[in-house]
PDB file of C-alpha atoms in Angstrom:
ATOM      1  CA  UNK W 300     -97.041  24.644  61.819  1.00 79.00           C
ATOM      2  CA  UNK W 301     -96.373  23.483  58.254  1.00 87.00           C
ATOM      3  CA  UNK W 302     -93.394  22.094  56.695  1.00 93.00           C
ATOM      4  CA  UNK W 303     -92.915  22.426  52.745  1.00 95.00           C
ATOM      5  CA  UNK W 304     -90.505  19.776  50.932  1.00 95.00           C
ATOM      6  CA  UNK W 305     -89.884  21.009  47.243  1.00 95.00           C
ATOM      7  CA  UNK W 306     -88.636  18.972  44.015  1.00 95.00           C
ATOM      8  CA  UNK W 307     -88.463  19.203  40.647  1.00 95.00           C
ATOM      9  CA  UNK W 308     -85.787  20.642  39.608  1.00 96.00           C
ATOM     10  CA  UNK W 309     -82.800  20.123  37.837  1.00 97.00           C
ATOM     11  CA  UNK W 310     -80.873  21.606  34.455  1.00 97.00           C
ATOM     12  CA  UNK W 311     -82.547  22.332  31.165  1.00 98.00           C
ATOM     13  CA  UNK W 312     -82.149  22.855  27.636  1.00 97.00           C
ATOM     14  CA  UNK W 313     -83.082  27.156  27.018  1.00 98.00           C
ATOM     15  CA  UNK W 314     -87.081  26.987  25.508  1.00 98.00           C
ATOM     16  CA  UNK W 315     -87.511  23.324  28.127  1.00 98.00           C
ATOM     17  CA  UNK W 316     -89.892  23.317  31.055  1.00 98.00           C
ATOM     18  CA  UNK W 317     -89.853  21.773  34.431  1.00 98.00           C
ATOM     19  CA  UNK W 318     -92.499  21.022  37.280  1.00 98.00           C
ATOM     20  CA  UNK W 319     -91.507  22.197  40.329  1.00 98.00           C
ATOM     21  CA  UNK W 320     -93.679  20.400  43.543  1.00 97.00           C
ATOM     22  CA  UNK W 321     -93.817  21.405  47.139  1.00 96.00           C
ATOM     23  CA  UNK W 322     -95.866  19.369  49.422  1.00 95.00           C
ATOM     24  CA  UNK W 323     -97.047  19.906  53.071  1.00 92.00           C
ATOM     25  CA  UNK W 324     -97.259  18.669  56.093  1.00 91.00           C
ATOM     26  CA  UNK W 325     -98.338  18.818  59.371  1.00 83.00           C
ATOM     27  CA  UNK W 326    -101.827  21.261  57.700  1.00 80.00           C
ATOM     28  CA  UNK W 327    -103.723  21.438  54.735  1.00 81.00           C
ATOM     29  CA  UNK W 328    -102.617  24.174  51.927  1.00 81.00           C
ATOM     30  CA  UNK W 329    -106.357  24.920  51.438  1.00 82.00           C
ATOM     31  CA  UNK W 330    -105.997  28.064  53.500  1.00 83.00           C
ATOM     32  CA  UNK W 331    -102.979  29.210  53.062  1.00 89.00           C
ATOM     33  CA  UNK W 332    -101.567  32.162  50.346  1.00 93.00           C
ATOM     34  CA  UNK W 333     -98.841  30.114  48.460  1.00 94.00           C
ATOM     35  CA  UNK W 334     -95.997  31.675  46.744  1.00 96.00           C
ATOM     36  CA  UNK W 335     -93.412  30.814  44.917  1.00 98.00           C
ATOM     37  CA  UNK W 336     -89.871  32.872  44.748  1.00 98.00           C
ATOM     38  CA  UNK W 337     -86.692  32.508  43.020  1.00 98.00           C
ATOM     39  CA  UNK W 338     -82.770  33.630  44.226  1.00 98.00           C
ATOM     40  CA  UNK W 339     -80.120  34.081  41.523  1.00 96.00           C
ATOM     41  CA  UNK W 340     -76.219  34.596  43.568  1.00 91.00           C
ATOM     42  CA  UNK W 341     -75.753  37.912  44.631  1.00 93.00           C
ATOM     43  CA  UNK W 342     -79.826  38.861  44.497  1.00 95.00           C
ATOM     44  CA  UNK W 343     -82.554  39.264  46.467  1.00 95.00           C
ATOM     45  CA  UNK W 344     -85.651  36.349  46.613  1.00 96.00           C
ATOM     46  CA  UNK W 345     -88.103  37.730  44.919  1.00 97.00           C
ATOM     47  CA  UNK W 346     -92.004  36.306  44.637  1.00 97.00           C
ATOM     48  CA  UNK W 347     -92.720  35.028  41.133  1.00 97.00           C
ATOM     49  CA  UNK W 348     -95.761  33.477  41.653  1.00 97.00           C
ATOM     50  CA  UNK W 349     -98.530  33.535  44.389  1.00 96.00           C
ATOM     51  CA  UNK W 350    -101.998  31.858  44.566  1.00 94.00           C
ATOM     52  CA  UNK W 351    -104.908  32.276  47.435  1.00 90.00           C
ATOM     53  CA  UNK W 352    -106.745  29.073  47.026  1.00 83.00           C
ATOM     54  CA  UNK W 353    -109.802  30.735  49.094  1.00 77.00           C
ATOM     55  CA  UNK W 354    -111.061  32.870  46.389  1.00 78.00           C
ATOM     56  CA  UNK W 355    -109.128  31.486  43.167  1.00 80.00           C
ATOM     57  CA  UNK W 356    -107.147  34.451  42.625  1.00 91.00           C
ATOM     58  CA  UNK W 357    -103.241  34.299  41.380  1.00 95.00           C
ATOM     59  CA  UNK W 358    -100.871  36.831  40.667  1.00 96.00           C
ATOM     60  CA  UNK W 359     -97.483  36.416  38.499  1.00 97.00           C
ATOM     61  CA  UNK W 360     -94.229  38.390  38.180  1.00 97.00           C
ATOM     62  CA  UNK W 361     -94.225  40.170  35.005  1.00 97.00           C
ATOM     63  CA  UNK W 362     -91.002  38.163  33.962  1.00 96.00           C
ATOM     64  CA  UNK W 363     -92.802  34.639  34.168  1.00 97.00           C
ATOM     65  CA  UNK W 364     -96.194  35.615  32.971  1.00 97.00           C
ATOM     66  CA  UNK W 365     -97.633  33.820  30.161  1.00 97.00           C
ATOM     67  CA  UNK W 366     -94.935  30.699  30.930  1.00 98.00           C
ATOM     68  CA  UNK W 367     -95.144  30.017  34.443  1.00 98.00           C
ATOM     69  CA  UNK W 368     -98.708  28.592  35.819  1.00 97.00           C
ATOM     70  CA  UNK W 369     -99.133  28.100  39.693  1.00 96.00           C
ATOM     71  CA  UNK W 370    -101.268  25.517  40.866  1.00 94.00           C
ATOM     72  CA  UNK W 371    -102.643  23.207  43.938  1.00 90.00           C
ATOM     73  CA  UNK W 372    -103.790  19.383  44.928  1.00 91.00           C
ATOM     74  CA  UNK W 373    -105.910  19.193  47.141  1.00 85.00           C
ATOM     75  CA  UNK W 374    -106.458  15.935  47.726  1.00 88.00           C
ATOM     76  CA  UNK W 375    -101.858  15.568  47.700  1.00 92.00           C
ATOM     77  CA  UNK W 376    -101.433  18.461  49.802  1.00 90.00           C
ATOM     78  CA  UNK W 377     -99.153  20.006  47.120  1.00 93.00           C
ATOM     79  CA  UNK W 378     -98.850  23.432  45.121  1.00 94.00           C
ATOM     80  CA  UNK W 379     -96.960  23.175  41.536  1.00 96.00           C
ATOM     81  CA  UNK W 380     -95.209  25.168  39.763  1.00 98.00           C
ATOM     82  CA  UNK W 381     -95.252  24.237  36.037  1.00 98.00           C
ATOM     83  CA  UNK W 382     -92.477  26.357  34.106  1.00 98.00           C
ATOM     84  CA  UNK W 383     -92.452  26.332  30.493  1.00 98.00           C
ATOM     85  CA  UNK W 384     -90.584  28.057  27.995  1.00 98.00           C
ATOM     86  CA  UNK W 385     -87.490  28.545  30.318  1.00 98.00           C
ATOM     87  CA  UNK W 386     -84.985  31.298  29.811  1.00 97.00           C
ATOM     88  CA  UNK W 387     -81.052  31.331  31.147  1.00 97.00           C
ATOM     89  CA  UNK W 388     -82.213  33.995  33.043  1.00 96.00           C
ATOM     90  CA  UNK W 389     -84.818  31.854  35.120  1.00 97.00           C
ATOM     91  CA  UNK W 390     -81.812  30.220  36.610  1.00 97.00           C
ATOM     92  CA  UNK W 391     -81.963  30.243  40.296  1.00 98.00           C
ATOM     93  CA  UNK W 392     -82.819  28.734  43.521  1.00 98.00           C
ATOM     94  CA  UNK W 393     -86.830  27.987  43.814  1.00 98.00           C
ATOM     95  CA  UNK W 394     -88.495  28.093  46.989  1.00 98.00           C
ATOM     96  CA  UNK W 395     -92.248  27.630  47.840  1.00 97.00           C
ATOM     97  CA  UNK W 396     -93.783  28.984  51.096  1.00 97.00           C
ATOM     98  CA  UNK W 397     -97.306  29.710  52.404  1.00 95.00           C
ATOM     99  CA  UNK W 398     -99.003  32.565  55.029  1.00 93.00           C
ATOM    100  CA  UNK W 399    -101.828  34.144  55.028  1.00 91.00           C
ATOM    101  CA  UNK W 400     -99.896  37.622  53.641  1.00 91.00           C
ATOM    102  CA  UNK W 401    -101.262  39.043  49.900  1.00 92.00           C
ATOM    103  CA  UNK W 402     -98.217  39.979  48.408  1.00 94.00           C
ATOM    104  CA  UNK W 403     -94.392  40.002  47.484  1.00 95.00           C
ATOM    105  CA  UNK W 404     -92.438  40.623  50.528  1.00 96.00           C
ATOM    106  CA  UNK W 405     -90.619  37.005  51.707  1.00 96.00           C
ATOM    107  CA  UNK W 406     -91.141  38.446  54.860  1.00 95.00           C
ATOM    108  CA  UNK W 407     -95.118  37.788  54.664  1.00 94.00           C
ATOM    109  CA  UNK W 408     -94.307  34.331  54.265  1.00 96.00           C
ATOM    110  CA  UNK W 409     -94.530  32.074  57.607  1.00 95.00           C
ATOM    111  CA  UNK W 410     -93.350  28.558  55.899  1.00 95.00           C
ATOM    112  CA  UNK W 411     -90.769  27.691  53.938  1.00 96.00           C
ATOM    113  CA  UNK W 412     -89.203  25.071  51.808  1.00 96.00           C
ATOM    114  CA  UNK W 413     -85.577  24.116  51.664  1.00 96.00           C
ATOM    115  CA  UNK W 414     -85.156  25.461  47.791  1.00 96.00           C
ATOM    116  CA  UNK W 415     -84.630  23.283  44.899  1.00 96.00           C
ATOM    117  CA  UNK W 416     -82.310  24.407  41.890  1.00 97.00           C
ATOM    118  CA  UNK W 417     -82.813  25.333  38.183  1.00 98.00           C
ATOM    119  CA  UNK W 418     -80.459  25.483  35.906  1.00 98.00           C
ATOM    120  CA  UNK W 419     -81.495  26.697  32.549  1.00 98.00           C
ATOM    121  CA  UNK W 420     -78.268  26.378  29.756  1.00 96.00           C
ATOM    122  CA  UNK W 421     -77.889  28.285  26.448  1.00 91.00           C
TER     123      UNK W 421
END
């Protein structure tokens, strides 16, 4: 059983970044897949970043690539989320989660975080 508490967010400037943090408890993140999503009103939650600390390997929505970087403490039991360059369109609800599931469907995802919100303004 793991429980995820997320924060970071807030509202920012279009071309601003944030740092988005989820930490763990109750098991280390060490072997868990960890993913990221976002929810805009009215649209689905979809994965925008996802990282298998096992082997190193990371994957990133094409929309985020290039500004978004996913990464992990160890020794804080916490995955970021560092989002640079922000865009209006980046505005939604964040939510980390972890499994053991490669890939984009939420439903992979065992654990999840309450959401945090990011507001990006023009």
């Amino acid at each position: 059983q793991v429980q995820l508490v997320e924060s970071g967010g807030g509202l920012v400037q279009d071309g601003g970044s944030l740092r988005l943090s989820c930490t763990a408890s109750g098991r280390t993140l060490r072997t868990y897949v960890m993913g990221w999503f976002r929810q805009a009103p009215g649209k689905e939650r979809d994965l925008i970043a996802r990282d298998r600390w096992s082997n190193s390997d990371t994957h990133y929505a094409d929309s985020v690539q290039g500004r978004f970087t996913i990464s992990r403490d160890n020794a804080k039991n916490t995955v970021y989320l560092q989002m640079n360059r922000l865009k209006p369109e980046d505005t939604a609800v964040y939510y980390c989660a972890a499994g053991t599931y490669w890939g984009d469907d939420p439903r992979g995802y065992a654990y999840w975080g309450q959401g945090t919100q990011v507001t990006v303004s023009s």
